[in-house]
Amino acid sequence: MQGKKIALVTGASKGIGAAIARDLAGDGFHIWINYRSDHEQAESVAGEIRHAGGDCTLLPFDVADRAAVLEVLEPLLEKEVPEVLVNNAGFARDGILALMSPADWQDVLSVHLNGFFNVTRVVLARMMKKRRGRIINIVSTSGETGIAGQVNYSAAKAGLIGATRSLAVEVAKRNILVNAVSPGFIATEMTRDLPKEQILPMIPLGRIGEPEDVSGLVSFLCSERAGYITGQVFAVNGGTHT
Ligand code: NAP
C-alpha cells in the first residue's frame, strides 16, 4: 500500500461502485471501499481486488450520517489523502409524488445530497491543501430528464449535477477536477426488478448496460489523460438520452 494513490469509492460493495473499485484497483489505486451494511458482498469485492494483485481497505459507514462519516474518515485523513473520490452510494424509493411518504422523500435526498456533502466536505479540505484531486459524482438519466415515479430521485440527482458544476468552478484553481457520470439503465440490484420488456425498447443500443460500461469512463476520468476535463456530465446510457 505504501506510496500508492488512494481512491475512495462510496457504495462499492456491489453494482456500479464495485466495478469502479475493481477498475481503479487495476489502475494502481489503493481502494477505500465504503458501503453501508452488506459486509459479505464488500468482503467479496475486496477478495477479488486482492486476488487480482490490488490493495483495498473496507470502510463501512452510512454516507448520510455525518457523525459516522467523520468518525471513520477523519483519523484516516490525518495520515493519507485520497487522490480520487467517487460519490456513488445511493438507492431509489420509487413512487408517485401524490402518495410519497416524507421518509421516502427525505431518505433519497439524504443519501445522495447529504451523502455527497458529508464525504466530499471532509475529503476536499485535504485535497485542497495538496492542490490535487479528482471527484466523480454518479448521477442518473433521471436527474436530466423526467421519469414518472422518481420525483425524489430525480430531484436528488439533478441537485448533484448542480453541485458538480459549481464545485468544479470553485476548486479548479486548486487543480481539483469535478465531473459527473450519468448512467441510464444498468444491470445491478437496484434495477433487478424493473420490467425489461418495457425498458429495452427505450434503449437505442438494445441492451441494458453493465456496471463495467460505467466504470471504464470513471477510470478514464481519474487518469492523467483526463487532466483538462472538469464540470462536465457524461451520459452512459446506450443512447437513451441526448
Ligand atoms: P446497488 O447495486 O444497489 O449498490 C448500491 C451501493 O450503495 C451498495 O454498495 C450499498 O451498500 C451502497 N449504499 C446504499 N446506501 C448507502 C449509504 N447510506 N451509505 C453507504 N453506502 C450506501 O446500486 P447501483 O445500481 O450500483 O447504484 C450505484 C449508483 O449509481 C447510485 O448512486 C445510483 O443512484 C446510480 N445509478 C444507478 C443506475 C442503475 O441503473 N443501476 C442508473 C443510474 C444511476 P450496502 O449494500 O452495503 O448497503
Coordinates of C-alpha atoms and ligand atoms in Angstrom, one line a residue:
M1 CA 0.0 0.0 0.0
Q2 CA 2.8 2.4 0.8
G3 CA 3.2 5.1 -1.9
K4 CA 0.1 4.1 -3.8
K5 CA -2.5 6.7 -4.6
I6 CA -5.8 6.2 -2.8
A7 CA -9.3 6.2 -4.4
L8 CA -12.3 6.4 -2.0
V9 CA -15.4 4.8 -3.7
T10 CA -18.7 5.1 -1.8
G11 CA -21.2 2.3 -2.2
A12 CA -18.6 -0.1 -3.5
S13 CA -19.9 -3.4 -2.1
K14 CA -21.8 -4.2 -5.3
G15 CA -23.1 -2.9 -8.6
I16 CA -21.6 0.1 -10.3
G17 CA -19.4 1.0 -7.2
A18 CA -17.9 -2.4 -7.1
A19 CA -17.0 -2.3 -10.8
I20 CA -15.4 1.2 -10.2
A21 CA -13.4 -0.2 -7.3
R22 CA -12.2 -3.1 -9.4
D23 CA -11.2 -0.9 -12.3
L24 CA -9.4 1.7 -10.2
A25 CA -7.6 -1.0 -8.3
G26 CA -6.5 -2.3 -11.7
D27 CA -5.2 1.2 -12.5
G28 CA -3.0 1.0 -9.4
F29 CA -5.0 2.8 -6.8
H30 CA -5.4 1.5 -3.2
I31 CA -9.2 1.5 -2.8
W32 CA -11.0 2.6 0.2
I33 CA -14.2 0.6 -0.2
N34 CA -17.2 2.3 1.5
Y35 CA -20.5 0.6 1.9
R36 CA -23.4 0.6 4.4
S37 CA -24.3 -2.9 5.6
D38 CA -23.6 -5.7 3.2
H39 CA -20.3 -7.0 4.7
E40 CA -20.4 -10.2 2.8
Q41 CA -20.5 -8.5 -0.6
A42 CA -17.9 -6.0 0.4
E43 CA -15.6 -8.8 1.5
S44 CA -16.2 -10.5 -1.8
V45 CA -15.2 -7.3 -3.8
A46 CA -12.1 -6.9 -1.5
G47 CA -11.2 -10.6 -2.2
E48 CA -11.5 -10.1 -6.0
I49 CA -9.3 -7.0 -5.8
R50 CA -6.6 -8.7 -3.7
H51 CA -6.7 -11.8 -5.9
A52 CA -6.0 -9.6 -8.9
G53 CA -3.0 -8.1 -7.1
G54 CA -4.6 -4.9 -5.9
D55 CA -5.0 -3.4 -2.4
C56 CA -8.0 -2.1 -0.6
T57 CA -9.4 -1.2 2.8
L58 CA -13.1 -1.8 3.9
L59 CA -14.8 1.3 5.4
P60 CA -18.4 0.6 6.4
F61 CA -20.4 3.7 7.2
D62 CA -23.7 5.4 6.2
V63 CA -22.8 8.4 4.0
A64 CA -26.0 10.1 5.1
D65 CA -24.8 10.0 8.8
R66 CA -22.4 12.9 9.2
A67 CA -21.1 11.8 12.6
A68 CA -20.4 8.3 11.3
V69 CA -18.6 9.7 8.2
L70 CA -16.3 11.9 10.3
E71 CA -15.6 9.2 12.9
V72 CA -14.3 6.8 10.2
L73 CA -12.6 9.3 7.8
E74 CA -11.0 11.9 10.0
P75 CA -8.4 9.6 11.6
L76 CA -7.5 8.2 8.2
L77 CA -7.3 11.6 6.6
E78 CA -4.8 12.7 9.2
K79 CA -2.4 10.2 7.6
E80 CA -3.4 10.0 4.0
V81 CA -5.4 11.9 1.4
P82 CA -7.3 10.2 -1.4
E83 CA -6.4 11.4 -4.9
V84 CA -9.8 10.3 -6.1
L85 CA -13.3 10.4 -4.5
V86 CA -16.2 8.7 -6.3
N87 CA -19.6 9.6 -4.8
N88 CA -21.6 6.6 -5.9
A89 CA -23.5 5.3 -2.8
G90 CA -27.3 5.6 -3.3
F91 CA -30.7 4.0 -3.7
A92 CA -34.1 4.8 -5.1
R93 CA -37.5 4.6 -3.4
D94 CA -39.9 5.0 -6.4
G95 CA -43.5 6.0 -6.1
I96 CA -45.8 8.8 -7.4
L97 CA -45.4 12.1 -5.6
A98 CA -49.0 12.3 -4.6
L99 CA -48.6 9.2 -2.4
M100 CA -44.9 9.6 -1.4
S101 CA -44.1 9.3 2.3
P102 CA -42.0 12.1 3.9
A103 CA -39.4 9.3 4.7
D104 CA -39.1 8.3 1.1
W105 CA -38.6 11.9 0.0
Q106 CA -36.1 12.6 2.9
D107 CA -34.1 9.4 2.7
V108 CA -33.4 9.6 -1.0
L109 CA -32.3 13.3 -0.8
S110 CA -30.2 12.4 2.3
V111 CA -28.3 9.6 0.8
H112 CA -27.5 11.4 -2.5
L113 CA -27.2 15.0 -1.4
N114 CA -26.2 14.9 2.3
G115 CA -24.0 11.9 1.4
F116 CA -22.2 13.9 -1.2
F117 CA -21.8 16.8 1.3
N118 CA -20.7 14.7 4.2
V119 CA -18.0 12.8 2.4
T120 CA -16.8 15.4 -0.1
R121 CA -16.6 18.2 2.5
V122 CA -14.1 16.3 4.7
V123 CA -12.0 14.9 1.8
L124 CA -12.0 18.1 -0.2
A125 CA -10.5 20.2 2.6
R126 CA -7.4 17.9 2.4
M127 CA -7.3 17.7 -1.4
M128 CA -7.2 21.5 -1.5
K129 CA -4.1 21.5 0.7
K130 CA -2.4 19.1 -1.6
R131 CA -3.7 21.0 -4.7
R132 CA -4.6 17.8 -6.4
G133 CA -7.7 15.6 -6.8
R134 CA -10.5 14.1 -8.8
I135 CA -14.1 13.9 -7.7
I136 CA -16.6 11.9 -9.7
N137 CA -20.3 12.0 -8.8
I138 CA -22.5 9.2 -10.1
V139 CA -25.8 10.8 -11.1
S140 CA -28.5 9.5 -13.4
T141 CA -30.5 10.0 -16.6
S142 CA -33.3 10.5 -14.1
G143 CA -31.7 13.8 -13.0
E144 CA -31.6 15.0 -16.6
T145 CA -35.0 14.0 -18.0
G146 CA -38.3 13.5 -16.3
I147 CA -39.2 10.0 -15.2
A148 CA -42.6 9.3 -13.6
G149 CA -42.4 7.8 -10.1
Q150 CA -38.9 9.2 -9.4
V151 CA -39.5 12.8 -8.4
N152 CA -37.4 12.3 -5.2
Y153 CA -34.6 10.5 -7.0
S154 CA -34.6 13.0 -10.0
A155 CA -34.5 15.9 -7.6
A156 CA -31.5 14.4 -5.7
K157 CA -29.6 13.6 -8.9
A158 CA -30.4 16.9 -10.5
G159 CA -29.1 18.6 -7.3
L160 CA -25.9 16.6 -7.6
I161 CA -25.4 17.7 -11.2
G162 CA -25.7 21.4 -10.0
A163 CA -23.3 20.7 -7.1
T164 CA -20.8 19.1 -9.6
R165 CA -20.9 22.1 -11.9
S166 CA -20.5 24.7 -9.1
L167 CA -17.8 22.8 -7.2
A168 CA -15.8 22.3 -10.4
V169 CA -15.6 26.1 -10.8
E170 CA -14.9 26.6 -7.1
V171 CA -11.9 24.3 -6.9
A172 CA -10.4 24.4 -10.4
K173 CA -7.6 26.7 -9.3
R174 CA -6.6 24.1 -6.8
N175 CA -6.2 21.6 -9.5
I176 CA -9.2 19.5 -8.4
L177 CA -11.3 18.3 -11.2
V178 CA -15.0 17.5 -10.6
N179 CA -17.2 15.7 -13.1
A180 CA -20.5 13.7 -13.1
V181 CA -21.2 10.4 -14.8
S182 CA -24.8 9.8 -15.6
P183 CA -25.8 6.1 -16.2
G184 CA -29.0 5.0 -17.8
F185 CA -30.3 1.5 -17.0
I186 CA -27.5 -0.6 -15.6
A187 CA -27.9 -4.2 -14.5
T188 CA -27.5 -4.1 -10.7
E189 CA -29.6 -4.9 -7.6
M190 CA -31.2 -1.5 -8.0
T191 CA -32.7 -2.3 -11.4
R192 CA -33.2 -6.1 -10.9
D193 CA -37.0 -6.0 -10.6
L194 CA -37.7 -3.4 -13.4
P195 CA -39.8 -4.8 -16.3
K196 CA -37.1 -5.5 -19.0
E197 CA -39.7 -5.7 -21.8
Q198 CA -40.7 -2.1 -21.2
I199 CA -37.1 -0.8 -20.8
L200 CA -35.4 -2.4 -23.7
P201 CA -37.4 -0.6 -26.5
M202 CA -36.3 2.7 -24.9
I203 CA -32.6 2.0 -25.4
P204 CA -31.2 2.5 -28.9
L205 CA -28.3 0.1 -28.3
G206 CA -30.9 -2.5 -27.4
R207 CA -29.4 -3.8 -24.2
I208 CA -29.2 -2.9 -20.5
G209 CA -25.8 -1.6 -19.6
E210 CA -23.3 -3.4 -17.4
P211 CA -21.5 -1.8 -14.4
E212 CA -18.3 -2.1 -16.4
D213 CA -19.8 0.2 -19.1
V214 CA -19.8 2.9 -16.4
S215 CA -16.6 2.1 -14.6
G216 CA -14.5 2.3 -17.8
L217 CA -15.4 6.0 -18.1
V218 CA -14.8 6.7 -14.4
S219 CA -11.3 5.1 -14.8
F220 CA -10.6 7.4 -17.7
L221 CA -11.8 10.5 -15.8
C222 CA -9.4 9.6 -13.0
S223 CA -6.4 9.2 -15.3
E224 CA -3.7 11.6 -16.3
R225 CA -5.2 11.7 -19.8
A226 CA -8.4 13.5 -18.4
G227 CA -6.5 16.4 -16.9
Y228 CA -8.3 19.1 -18.9
I229 CA -11.9 17.9 -18.2
T230 CA -13.9 19.4 -15.4
G231 CA -17.5 20.5 -14.7
Q232 CA -19.0 18.0 -17.2
V233 CA -21.8 15.5 -17.1
F234 CA -21.2 12.3 -19.1
A235 CA -24.0 10.0 -20.1
V236 CA -23.5 6.3 -20.3
N237 CA -26.9 5.1 -21.3
G238 CA -26.9 3.2 -24.7
G239 CA -28.1 6.3 -26.5
T240 CA -31.3 6.8 -24.4
H241 CA -31.0 10.4 -23.6
T242 CA -29.4 13.1 -25.8
Ligands
NAP1 P1 -26.7 -1.1 -5.9 O1 -26.2 -2.3 -6.7 O2 -27.9 -1.2 -5.1 O3 -25.5 -0.7 -4.9 C1 -25.6 0.4 -4.0 C2 -24.4 0.6 -3.2 O4 -24.6 1.7 -2.4 C3 -24.2 -0.6 -2.2 O5 -22.8 -0.8 -2.1 C4 -24.8 -0.1 -0.9 O6 -24.1 -0.6 0.2 C5 -24.4 1.4 -1.0 N1 -25.2 2.3 -0.2 C6 -26.5 2.5 -0.2 N2 -26.9 3.4 0.7 C7 -25.7 3.7 1.4 C8 -25.4 4.6 2.4 N3 -26.4 5.3 3.0 N4 -24.1 4.7 2.8 C9 -23.1 4.0 2.2 N5 -23.4 3.2 1.2 C10 -24.6 3.0 0.8 O7 -26.8 0.2 -6.8 P2 -26.2 0.6 -8.2 O8 -27.2 0.4 -9.2 O9 -24.8 0.1 -8.3 O10 -26.1 2.2 -8.0 C11 -24.9 2.9 -7.7 C12 -25.1 4.4 -8.0 O11 -25.5 4.5 -9.4 C13 -26.3 5.0 -7.2 O12 -25.9 6.3 -6.9 C14 -27.4 5.0 -8.2 O13 -28.3 6.1 -8.0 C15 -26.6 5.3 -9.5 N6 -27.3 4.8 -10.7 C16 -27.7 3.5 -10.9 C17 -28.3 3.2 -12.1 C18 -28.7 1.8 -12.5 O14 -29.4 1.6 -13.5 N7 -28.3 0.8 -11.7 C19 -28.6 4.2 -13.1 C20 -28.3 5.5 -12.8 C21 -27.6 5.8 -11.6 P3 -24.8 -1.8 1.1 O15 -25.4 -2.8 0.0 O16 -23.7 -2.4 1.9 O17 -25.9 -1.2 1.9

